[in-house]
Short mmCIF file of C-alpha atoms in Angstrom, two decimals:
data_model
loop_
_atom_site.label_atom_id
_atom_site.label_comp_id
_atom_site.label_asym_id
_atom_site.label_seq_id
_atom_site.Cartn_x
_atom_site.Cartn_y
_atom_site.Cartn_z
CA MET H 7 68.15 100.23 50.58
CA ASP H 8 71.17 98.03 51.32
CA LYS H 9 72.98 101.01 52.83
CA LEU H 10 70.13 101.62 55.31
CA LYS H 11 70.02 97.92 56.16
CA ASN H 12 73.79 97.91 56.82
CA GLN H 13 73.49 101.01 59.02
CA ASP H 14 70.68 99.42 61.04
CA GLU H 15 72.71 96.23 61.47
CA ALA H 16 75.81 98.20 62.54
CA HIS H 17 73.73 100.19 65.04
CA ALA H 18 72.18 97.00 66.44
CA SER H 19 75.67 95.46 66.67
CA VAL H 20 76.98 98.46 68.66
CA GLU H 21 73.94 98.33 70.97
CA ALA H 22 74.54 94.60 71.54
CA LEU H 23 78.20 95.35 72.38
CA ALA H 24 77.09 98.06 74.81
CA GLN H 25 74.74 95.63 76.54
CA ARG H 26 77.49 93.03 76.81
CA ILE H 27 79.90 95.58 78.31
CA LYS H 28 77.27 96.65 80.83
CA LYS H 29 77.05 93.00 81.92
CA GLY H 30 80.82 92.85 82.43
CA ASP H 31 81.78 90.95 79.26
CA GLU H 32 85.49 91.67 78.76
CA THR H 33 85.49 90.30 75.20
CA ALA H 34 82.93 92.96 74.31
CA LEU H 35 85.32 95.60 75.64
CA GLU H 36 88.06 94.17 73.41
CA GLU H 37 85.72 94.39 70.39
CA VAL H 38 84.74 97.96 71.24
CA THR H 39 88.40 98.90 71.66
CA ARG H 40 89.25 97.48 68.22
CA LYS H 41 86.24 99.13 66.62
CA PHE H 42 86.59 102.60 68.16
CA THR H 43 90.36 103.07 68.59
CA PRO H 44 90.74 104.92 65.25
CA LEU H 45 87.93 107.33 66.20
CA VAL H 46 89.27 107.85 69.73
CA SER H 47 92.81 108.46 68.44
CA THR H 48 91.51 111.03 65.95
CA ILE H 49 89.55 112.89 68.64
CA ILE H 50 92.55 112.94 70.97
CA SER H 51 94.92 114.06 68.21
CA ASN H 52 92.58 116.86 67.17
CA ILE H 53 92.23 118.16 70.72
CA ALA H 54 95.96 117.85 71.41
CA GLY H 55 96.79 119.76 68.24
CA GLY H 56 100.09 117.96 67.79
CA CYS H 57 101.35 118.41 71.36
CA PHE H 58 101.14 114.67 72.15
CA GLY H 59 103.80 112.18 71.23
CA THR H 60 102.99 108.58 70.35
CA GLU H 61 103.25 107.48 73.99
CA ASP H 62 100.84 110.18 75.20
CA LEU H 63 98.38 109.35 72.43
CA GLU H 64 98.48 105.65 73.26
CA GLU H 65 98.17 106.36 76.99
CA VAL H 66 95.13 108.61 76.60
CA THR H 67 93.51 106.15 74.17
CA ALA H 68 93.99 103.29 76.64
CA ASP H 69 92.70 105.46 79.51
CA THR H 70 89.57 106.16 77.47
CA PHE H 71 88.66 102.47 77.26
CA ILE H 72 89.65 101.81 80.87
CA THR H 73 87.33 104.63 81.95
CA LEU H 74 84.59 103.19 79.73
CA TRP H 75 84.98 99.84 81.51
CA TYR H 76 84.85 101.33 85.01
CA ASN H 77 81.78 103.39 84.06
CA ARG H 78 80.01 100.63 82.14
CA LYS H 79 76.92 100.80 84.35
CA ARG H 80 76.32 104.37 83.09
CA ILE H 81 76.31 103.38 79.40
CA GLN H 82 73.11 104.06 77.51
CA THR H 83 73.14 101.28 74.95
CA ASP H 84 71.96 103.50 72.10
CA LYS H 85 74.61 106.14 72.87
CA LEU H 86 77.80 104.11 73.26
CA LYS H 87 79.71 105.96 70.53
CA GLY H 88 78.86 109.37 72.02
CA PHE H 89 79.83 108.18 75.50
CA ILE H 90 83.21 106.99 74.22
CA CYS H 91 83.76 110.29 72.38
CA CYS H 92 83.01 112.30 75.54
CA ILE H 93 85.42 110.20 77.58
CA ALA H 94 88.16 110.62 74.93
CA LYS H 95 87.64 114.39 74.83
CA ASN H 96 87.83 114.71 78.61
CA LYS H 97 90.86 112.43 78.88
CA ALA H 98 92.71 114.47 76.23
CA LYS H 99 91.94 117.76 77.98
CA ASN H 100 93.02 116.31 81.34
CA LYS H 101 96.31 115.14 79.83
CA ILE H 102 96.93 118.59 78.34
CA ARG H 103 96.27 120.19 81.73
CA SER H 104 98.59 117.70 83.40
CA ASN H 105 101.34 118.38 80.88
CA LEU H 106 100.94 122.15 81.34
CA ARG H 107 101.27 121.83 85.11
CA HIS H 108 104.57 120.01 84.72
CA GLN H 109 106.18 122.38 82.21
CA LYS H 110 109.27 124.18 83.38
CA VAL H 111 109.17 127.97 83.18
CA VAL H 112 112.29 129.29 81.52
CA SER H 113 113.53 132.86 81.82
CA ILE H 114 114.25 134.77 78.64
CA ASP H 115 117.99 134.62 79.44
CA GLU H 116 117.85 130.81 79.38
CA MET H 117 115.95 130.54 76.09
CA ASP H 118 117.76 128.62 73.40
CA PHE H 119 117.26 130.49 70.15
CA GLU H 120 117.88 128.36 67.09
CA SER H 121 118.48 131.29 64.76
CA ASP H 122 118.44 135.08 64.74
CA LEU H 123 115.06 134.92 62.99
CA ASP H 124 113.52 133.17 66.02
CA VAL H 125 114.63 135.84 68.50
CA PRO H 126 112.06 138.55 67.63
CA GLN H 127 109.17 136.08 67.54
CA LYS H 128 110.09 134.50 70.88
CA ILE H 129 110.55 137.90 72.49
CA ASP H 130 107.17 139.01 71.07
CA ASP H 131 105.48 135.86 72.40
CA ARG H 132 107.09 136.35 75.81
CA SER H 133 106.15 140.03 75.80
CA LEU H 134 102.54 139.20 74.94
CA SER H 135 102.41 136.59 77.72
CA GLU H 136 103.69 139.10 80.26
CA ALA H 137 101.20 141.72 79.04
CA LEU H 138 98.37 139.20 79.32
CA ILE H 139 99.37 138.32 82.90
CA LYS H 140 99.38 142.01 83.84
CA ALA H 141 96.03 142.55 82.13
CA LEU H 142 94.57 139.57 84.00
CA ASP H 143 95.75 141.12 87.27
CA GLU H 144 94.08 144.40 86.29
CA ILE H 145 90.67 142.92 85.56
CA GLY H 146 90.65 141.60 89.12
CA GLU H 147 88.74 138.87 90.86
CA PRO H 148 86.52 136.98 90.29
CA ASP H 149 86.95 137.60 86.53
CA LYS H 150 90.62 136.64 86.61
CA GLU H 151 89.84 133.26 88.19
CA ILE H 152 86.95 132.65 85.81
CA ILE H 153 89.14 133.34 82.75
CA ILE H 154 91.93 131.11 84.06
CA ARG H 155 89.50 128.28 84.84
CA HIS H 156 87.83 128.60 81.43
CA TYR H 157 90.81 129.08 79.10
CA TYR H 158 93.67 127.42 80.94
CA TYR H 159 91.90 124.52 82.67
CA TYR H 160 89.18 124.05 80.02
CA GLN H 161 86.39 124.16 82.60
CA SER H 162 82.86 124.69 81.33
CA SER H 163 80.64 127.49 82.60
CA THR H 164 78.65 124.91 84.56
CA ILE H 165 81.71 123.56 86.38
CA ILE H 166 83.00 127.07 87.07
CA SER H 167 79.60 128.08 88.45
CA GLU H 168 79.60 125.06 90.78
CA LYS H 169 83.18 125.60 91.97
CA MET H 170 82.74 129.34 92.48
CA GLN H 171 79.13 129.13 93.69
CA MET H 172 77.78 131.41 90.97
CA ASN H 173 74.97 131.21 88.46
CA ALA H 174 76.09 129.64 85.14
CA ASP H 175 74.62 132.55 83.14
CA THR H 176 76.57 134.98 85.33
CA VAL H 177 79.76 133.05 84.59
CA LYS H 178 79.07 133.20 80.83
CA SER H 179 78.48 136.95 80.90
CA ARG H 180 81.60 137.48 83.06
CA ILE H 181 83.67 135.51 80.55
CA ARG H 182 82.33 137.66 77.71
CA ARG H 183 82.94 140.95 79.57
CA ALA H 184 86.38 139.88 80.82
CA ARG H 185 87.41 138.97 77.28
CA GLU H 186 86.34 142.44 76.10
CA LYS H 187 88.30 144.08 78.95
CA LEU H 188 91.40 142.02 78.15
CA LYS H 189 91.14 142.84 74.44
CA LYS H 190 90.83 146.56 75.24
CA LEU H 191 93.79 146.50 77.65
CA LEU H 192 96.01 144.60 75.22
CA THR H 193 95.01 146.83 72.30
CA GLU H 194 95.87 149.92 74.35
CA ARG H 195 99.32 148.40 74.90
CA GLY H 196 99.88 147.90 71.19
CA TYR H 197 98.87 144.27 70.80
CA LYS H 198 96.46 143.58 67.99
CA LYS H 199 94.48 140.51 67.11
#
């Protein structure tokens, strides 16, 4: 009974914070930041999969709460936690995309191999990447663009359908068929799952 009472009080407390934020109360934002930073950091870390350093993690966490503040009018008071989680997820994916765009492409001749054991694996990875690029070229447009948007830029079927002026169900089926084509092409070239 006490556990249910505590949950109800916590929920009411979060709703009250959400209402205060909507009204522009900066102290409420500070409270929300303290309360939800561990959750936001966990979400960001999980999405990043270890590719963020401490600075990136702190930056994306701060951006999450800044975005919450600038979008406070859109908060549904009973869904504050979910809103924060969605912002954190999107901010993490955007940071990953941004980092990918700024990576330097290195030729195989410039690769710094730490040991002889790393050489075969790095060559295999490079070889697979090149095979995937060729296979993407072979499946043609618009499937190539759809796959790149979906898997490299983390765009949902809905966003892809809007950007490419297609039906969302068509995009989903094209993703499924393109994946099958890519799998077949790569298998034929000796690459297995």
